[in-house]
């Protein structure tokens, strides 16, 4: 036996909407630029990031519990309109 029977460790992050842990690759990174939440699909934008499932349900939960300003350490409210449009466009469901 080679001893390589275990799966490789993958980075995990917590969704700020549903608070479930998931693989980093399954979540969408959100960054605050000026007073707006911007999706960071490549994960390369500078600054503090928050992770959310790319689903409208998780986004709505995060907005409802004011998770983005807290996770991104922003002083005031953040605009999530463009983020909502991006998530709704990628998930295909606008429930």
GROMACS .gro file of N, CA and C in nm:
model
  285
    1UNK      N    1   0.083  -0.118   0.000
    1UNK     CA    2   0.000   0.000   0.000
    1UNK      C    3   0.088   0.124   0.000
    2UNK      N    4   0.048   0.220  -0.076
    2UNK     CA    5   0.130   0.340  -0.088
    2UNK      C    6   0.099   0.442   0.020
    3UNK      N    7  -0.014   0.429   0.089
    3UNK     CA    8  -0.049   0.525   0.193
    3UNK      C    9  -0.119   0.648   0.139
    4UNK      N   10  -0.149   0.652   0.011
    4UNK     CA   11  -0.214   0.768  -0.049
    4UNK      C   12  -0.362   0.742  -0.073
    5UNK      N   13  -0.429   0.686   0.023
    5UNK     CA   14  -0.571   0.654   0.006
    5UNK      C   15  -0.662   0.769   0.048
    6UNK      N   16  -0.608   0.869   0.118
    6UNK     CA   17  -0.690   0.980   0.163
    6UNK      C   18  -0.706   1.082   0.051
    7UNK      N   19  -0.820   1.151   0.051
    7UNK     CA   20  -0.844   1.256  -0.047
    7UNK      C   21  -0.758   1.378  -0.014
    8UNK      N   22  -0.725   1.452  -0.115
    8UNK     CA   23  -0.645   1.573  -0.094
    8UNK      C   24  -0.726   1.676  -0.018
    9UNK      N   25  -0.661   1.749   0.067
    9UNK     CA   26  -0.725   1.856   0.141
    9UNK      C   27  -0.756   1.972   0.047
   10UNK      N   28  -0.877   2.023   0.054
   10UNK     CA   29  -0.918   2.137  -0.027
   10UNK      C   30  -0.954   2.251   0.068
   11UNK      N   31  -0.922   2.374   0.031
   11UNK     CA   32  -0.957   2.487   0.117
   11UNK      C   33  -1.108   2.498   0.131
   12UNK      N   34  -1.153   2.523   0.253
   12UNK     CA   35  -1.296   2.541   0.280
   12UNK      C   36  -1.321   2.682   0.330
   13UNK      N   37  -1.436   2.734   0.296
   13UNK     CA   38  -1.480   2.865   0.342
   13UNK      C   39  -1.625   2.852   0.389
   14UNK      N   40  -1.672   2.950   0.464
   14UNK     CA   41  -1.809   2.951   0.513
   14UNK      C   42  -1.889   3.053   0.433
   15UNK      N   43  -2.005   3.012   0.386
   15UNK     CA   44  -2.096   3.101   0.314
   15UNK      C   45  -2.157   3.198   0.416
   16UNK      N   46  -2.150   3.329   0.389
   16UNK     CA   47  -2.203   3.426   0.484
   16UNK      C   48  -2.355   3.429   0.481
   17UNK      N   49  -2.417   3.366   0.382
   17UNK     CA   50  -2.562   3.361   0.374
   17UNK      C   51  -2.621   3.249   0.456
   18UNK      N   52  -2.587   3.126   0.421
   18UNK     CA   53  -2.645   3.008   0.487
   18UNK      C   54  -2.558   2.954   0.599
   19UNK      N   55  -2.436   3.006   0.614
   19UNK     CA   56  -2.341   2.966   0.718
   19UNK      C   57  -2.296   2.821   0.706
   20UNK      N   58  -2.305   2.762   0.588
   20UNK     CA   59  -2.256   2.626   0.565
   20UNK      C   60  -2.115   2.632   0.510
   21UNK      N   61  -2.035   2.534   0.549
   21UNK     CA   62  -1.898   2.525   0.497
   21UNK      C   63  -1.901   2.452   0.364
   22UNK      N   64  -1.821   2.502   0.271
   22UNK     CA   65  -1.814   2.441   0.138
   22UNK      C   66  -1.673   2.462   0.084
   23UNK      N   67  -1.642   2.390  -0.021
   23UNK     CA   68  -1.512   2.407  -0.086
   23UNK      C   69  -1.502   2.548  -0.143
   24UNK      N   70  -1.385   2.604  -0.134
   24UNK     CA   71  -1.362   2.740  -0.182
   24UNK      C   72  -1.402   2.755  -0.328
   25UNK      N   73  -1.381   2.650  -0.407
   25UNK     CA   74  -1.411   2.656  -0.550
   25UNK      C   75  -1.562   2.657  -0.577
   26UNK      N   76  -1.643   2.616  -0.480
   26UNK     CA   77  -1.789   2.614  -0.497
   26UNK      C   78  -1.854   2.746  -0.457
   27UNK      N   79  -1.779   2.837  -0.397
   27UNK     CA   80  -1.833   2.962  -0.347
   27UNK      C   81  -1.786   3.078  -0.433
   28UNK      N   82  -1.858   3.188  -0.425
   28UNK     CA   83  -1.825   3.310  -0.498
   28UNK      C   84  -1.767   3.410  -0.399
   29UNK      N   85  -1.650   3.464  -0.430
   29UNK     CA   86  -1.586   3.562  -0.343
   29UNK      C   87  -1.644   3.699  -0.374
   30UNK      N   88  -1.676   3.774  -0.268
   30UNK     CA   89  -1.732   3.908  -0.280
   30UNK      C   90  -1.633   4.005  -0.218
   31UNK      N   91  -1.610   4.118  -0.285
   31UNK     CA   92  -1.518   4.220  -0.237
   31UNK      C   93  -1.590   4.354  -0.237
   32UNK      N   94  -1.561   4.438  -0.139
   32UNK     CA   95  -1.619   4.573  -0.135
   32UNK      C   96  -1.526   4.670  -0.208
   33UNK      N   97  -1.581   4.734  -0.312
   33UNK     CA   98  -1.507   4.838  -0.384
   33UNK      C   99  -1.592   4.964  -0.375
   34UNK      N  100  -1.536   5.063  -0.308
   34UNK     CA  101  -1.607   5.186  -0.273
   34UNK      C  102  -1.730   5.145  -0.192
   35UNK      N  103  -1.848   5.173  -0.220
   35UNK     CA  104  -1.961   5.131  -0.135
   35UNK      C  105  -2.047   5.028  -0.207
   36UNK      N  106  -1.983   4.935  -0.275
   36UNK     CA  107  -2.056   4.838  -0.355
   36UNK      C  108  -1.992   4.699  -0.341
   37UNK      N  109  -2.075   4.597  -0.335
   37UNK     CA  110  -2.027   4.459  -0.334
   37UNK      C  111  -2.005   4.415  -0.477
   38UNK      N  112  -1.886   4.365  -0.505
   38UNK     CA  113  -1.849   4.325  -0.640
   38UNK      C  114  -1.810   4.178  -0.639
   39UNK      N  115  -1.863   4.098  -0.733
   39UNK     CA  116  -1.820   3.958  -0.740
   39UNK      C  117  -1.678   3.946  -0.791
   40UNK      N  118  -1.602   3.859  -0.729
   40UNK     CA  119  -1.462   3.836  -0.767
   40UNK      C  120  -1.451   3.692  -0.816
   41UNK      N  121  -1.483   3.669  -0.943
   41UNK     CA  122  -1.486   3.534  -0.998
   41UNK      C  123  -1.349   3.468  -0.999
   42UNK      N  124  -1.244   3.544  -1.021
   42UNK     CA  125  -1.110   3.486  -1.028
   42UNK      C  126  -1.041   3.481  -0.893
   43UNK      N  127  -1.094   3.553  -0.794
   43UNK     CA  128  -1.035   3.552  -0.661
   43UNK      C  129  -0.907   3.631  -0.651
   44UNK      N  130  -0.890   3.733  -0.735
   44UNK     CA  131  -0.764   3.807  -0.739
   44UNK      C  132  -0.778   3.954  -0.701
   45UNK      N  133  -0.899   4.002  -0.679
   45UNK     CA  134  -0.915   4.143  -0.643
   45UNK      C  135  -0.857   4.168  -0.505
   46UNK      N  136  -0.798   4.286  -0.484
   46UNK     CA  137  -0.738   4.315  -0.353
   46UNK      C  138  -0.844   4.344  -0.248
   47UNK      N  139  -0.808   4.324  -0.124
   47UNK     CA  140  -0.896   4.357  -0.013
   47UNK      C  141  -0.957   4.234   0.051
   48UNK      N  142  -1.029   4.261   0.157
   48UNK     CA  143  -1.095   4.155   0.234
   48UNK      C  144  -1.208   4.098   0.151
   49UNK      N  145  -1.226   3.967   0.158
   49UNK     CA  146  -1.331   3.901   0.082
   49UNK      C  147  -1.427   3.825   0.172
   50UNK      N  148  -1.549   3.810   0.123
   50UNK     CA  149  -1.651   3.728   0.189
   50UNK      C  150  -1.698   3.627   0.085
   51UNK      N  151  -1.738   3.511   0.131
   51UNK     CA  152  -1.778   3.405   0.038
   51UNK      C  153  -1.926   3.375   0.053
   52UNK      N  154  -1.991   3.349  -0.061
   52UNK     CA  155  -2.134   3.317  -0.063
   52UNK      C  156  -2.157   3.216  -0.175
   53UNK      N  157  -2.254   3.127  -0.156
   53UNK     CA  158  -2.291   3.036  -0.264
   53UNK      C  159  -2.346   3.119  -0.380
   54UNK      N  160  -2.320   3.083  -0.503
   54UNK     CA  161  -2.373   3.160  -0.616
   54UNK      C  162  -2.521   3.129  -0.638
   55UNK      N  163  -2.602   3.152  -0.536
   55UNK     CA  164  -2.747   3.129  -0.541
   55UNK      C  165  -2.817   3.250  -0.481
   56UNK      N  166  -2.930   3.286  -0.539
   56UNK     CA  167  -3.005   3.402  -0.492
   56UNK      C  168  -3.051   3.383  -0.347
   57UNK      N  169  -3.082   3.260  -0.308
   57UNK     CA  170  -3.129   3.232  -0.173
   57UNK      C  171  -3.023   3.271  -0.070
   58UNK      N  172  -2.900   3.228  -0.091
   58UNK     CA  173  -2.792   3.260   0.002
   58UNK      C  174  -2.761   3.410   0.001
   59UNK      N  175  -2.767   3.472  -0.115
   59UNK     CA  176  -2.744   3.616  -0.124
   59UNK      C  177  -2.850   3.691  -0.045
   60UNK      N  178  -2.976   3.653  -0.059
   60UNK     CA  179  -3.084   3.718   0.015
   60UNK      C  180  -3.067   3.702   0.166
   61UNK      N  181  -3.025   3.584   0.210
   61UNK     CA  182  -3.002   3.562   0.352
   61UNK      C  183  -2.888   3.650   0.403
   62UNK      N  184  -2.783   3.663   0.325
   62UNK     CA  185  -2.669   3.745   0.365
   62UNK      C  186  -2.709   3.892   0.375
   63UNK      N  187  -2.791   3.939   0.282
   63UNK     CA  188  -2.836   4.079   0.285
   63UNK      C  189  -2.929   4.100   0.404
   64UNK      N  190  -3.018   4.004   0.428
   64UNK     CA  191  -3.115   4.016   0.537
   64UNK      C  192  -3.046   4.025   0.673
   65UNK      N  193  -2.942   3.946   0.693
   65UNK     CA  194  -2.874   3.948   0.823
   65UNK      C  195  -2.755   4.042   0.826
   66UNK      N  196  -2.742   4.126   0.725
   66UNK     CA  197  -2.636   4.228   0.716
   66UNK      C  198  -2.497   4.167   0.731
   67UNK      N  199  -2.475   4.059   0.662
   67UNK     CA  200  -2.349   3.986   0.674
   67UNK      C  201  -2.235   4.050   0.595
   68UNK      N  202  -2.265   4.115   0.483
   68UNK     CA  203  -2.158   4.172   0.401
   68UNK      C  204  -2.084   4.286   0.471
   69UNK      N  205  -2.152   4.386   0.527
   69UNK     CA  206  -2.076   4.491   0.596
   69UNK      C  207  -1.994   4.436   0.714
   70UNK      N  208  -2.047   4.337   0.782
   70UNK     CA  209  -1.974   4.279   0.896
   70UNK      C  210  -1.853   4.199   0.848
   71UNK      N  211  -1.871   4.115   0.748
   71UNK     CA  212  -1.761   4.031   0.700
   71UNK      C  213  -1.653   4.112   0.629
   72UNK      N  214  -1.695   4.217   0.560
   72UNK     CA  215  -1.599   4.298   0.485
   72UNK      C  216  -1.548   4.416   0.567
   73UNK      N  217  -1.595   4.426   0.691
   73UNK     CA  218  -1.554   4.533   0.783
   73UNK      C  219  -1.574   4.671   0.722
   74UNK      N  220  -1.694   4.692   0.671
   74UNK     CA  221  -1.731   4.819   0.611
   74UNK      C  222  -1.810   4.901   0.712
   75UNK      N  223  -1.792   5.032   0.710
   75UNK     CA  224  -1.857   5.119   0.808
   75UNK      C  225  -2.007   5.131   0.782
   76UNK      N  226  -2.049   5.140   0.657
   76UNK     CA  227  -2.190   5.160   0.627
   76UNK      C  228  -2.247   5.047   0.544
   77UNK      N  229  -2.368   5.068   0.497
   77UNK     CA  230  -2.435   4.968   0.413
   77UNK      C  231  -2.368   4.961   0.276
   78UNK      N  232  -2.373   4.842   0.217
   78UNK     CA  233  -2.313   4.821   0.085
   78UNK      C  234  -2.423   4.795  -0.017
   79UNK      N  235  -2.404   4.846  -0.137
   79UNK     CA  236  -2.499   4.826  -0.246
   79UNK      C  237  -2.478   4.686  -0.305
   80UNK      N  238  -2.586   4.608  -0.312
   80UNK     CA  239  -2.576   4.471  -0.363
   80UNK      C  240  -2.658   4.449  -0.490
   81UNK      N  241  -2.704   4.556  -0.554
   81UNK     CA  242  -2.789   4.542  -0.673
   81UNK      C  243  -2.715   4.473  -0.788
   82UNK      N  244  -2.593   4.519  -0.819
   82UNK     CA  245  -2.517   4.457  -0.929
   82UNK      C  246  -2.476   4.315  -0.894
   83UNK      N  247  -2.447   4.292  -0.767
   83UNK     CA  248  -2.413   4.157  -0.723
   83UNK      C  249  -2.532   4.064  -0.741
   84UNK      N  250  -2.651   4.111  -0.707
   84UNK     CA  251  -2.772   4.030  -0.723
   84UNK      C  252  -2.794   3.996  -0.870
   85UNK      N  253  -2.774   4.092  -0.959
   85UNK     CA  254  -2.790   4.067  -1.103
   85UNK      C  255  -2.689   3.965  -1.152
   86UNK      N  256  -2.567   3.972  -1.102
   86UNK     CA  257  -2.463   3.877  -1.144
   86UNK      C  258  -2.495   3.738  -1.094
   87UNK      N  259  -2.540   3.725  -0.970
   87UNK     CA  260  -2.574   3.594  -0.914
   87UNK      C  261  -2.696   3.536  -0.983
   88UNK      N  262  -2.796   3.619  -1.008
   88UNK     CA  263  -2.917   3.571  -1.075
   88UNK      C  264  -2.886   3.526  -1.218
   89UNK      N  265  -2.791   3.592  -1.282
   89UNK     CA  266  -2.753   3.556  -1.417
   89UNK      C  267  -2.674   3.426  -1.423
   90UNK      N  268  -2.591   3.399  -1.323
   90UNK     CA  269  -2.509   3.278  -1.325
   90UNK      C  270  -2.585   3.155  -1.274
   91UNK      N  271  -2.680   3.176  -1.182
   91UNK     CA  272  -2.750   3.059  -1.126
   91UNK      C  273  -2.865   3.015  -1.216
   92UNK      N  274  -2.921   3.109  -1.294
   92UNK     CA  275  -3.028   3.071  -1.385
   92UNK      C  276  -3.165   3.069  -1.319
   93UNK      N  277  -3.172   3.086  -1.187
   93UNK     CA  278  -3.300   3.091  -1.118
   93UNK      C  279  -3.314   3.224  -1.049
   94UNK      N  280  -3.428   3.285  -1.061
   94UNK     CA  281  -3.451   3.415  -0.999
   94UNK      C  282  -3.560   3.407  -0.895
   95UNK      N  283  -3.578   3.295  -0.833
   95UNK     CA  284  -3.682   3.274  -0.734
   95UNK      C  285  -3.679   3.382  -0.636
   0.00000   0.00000   0.00000
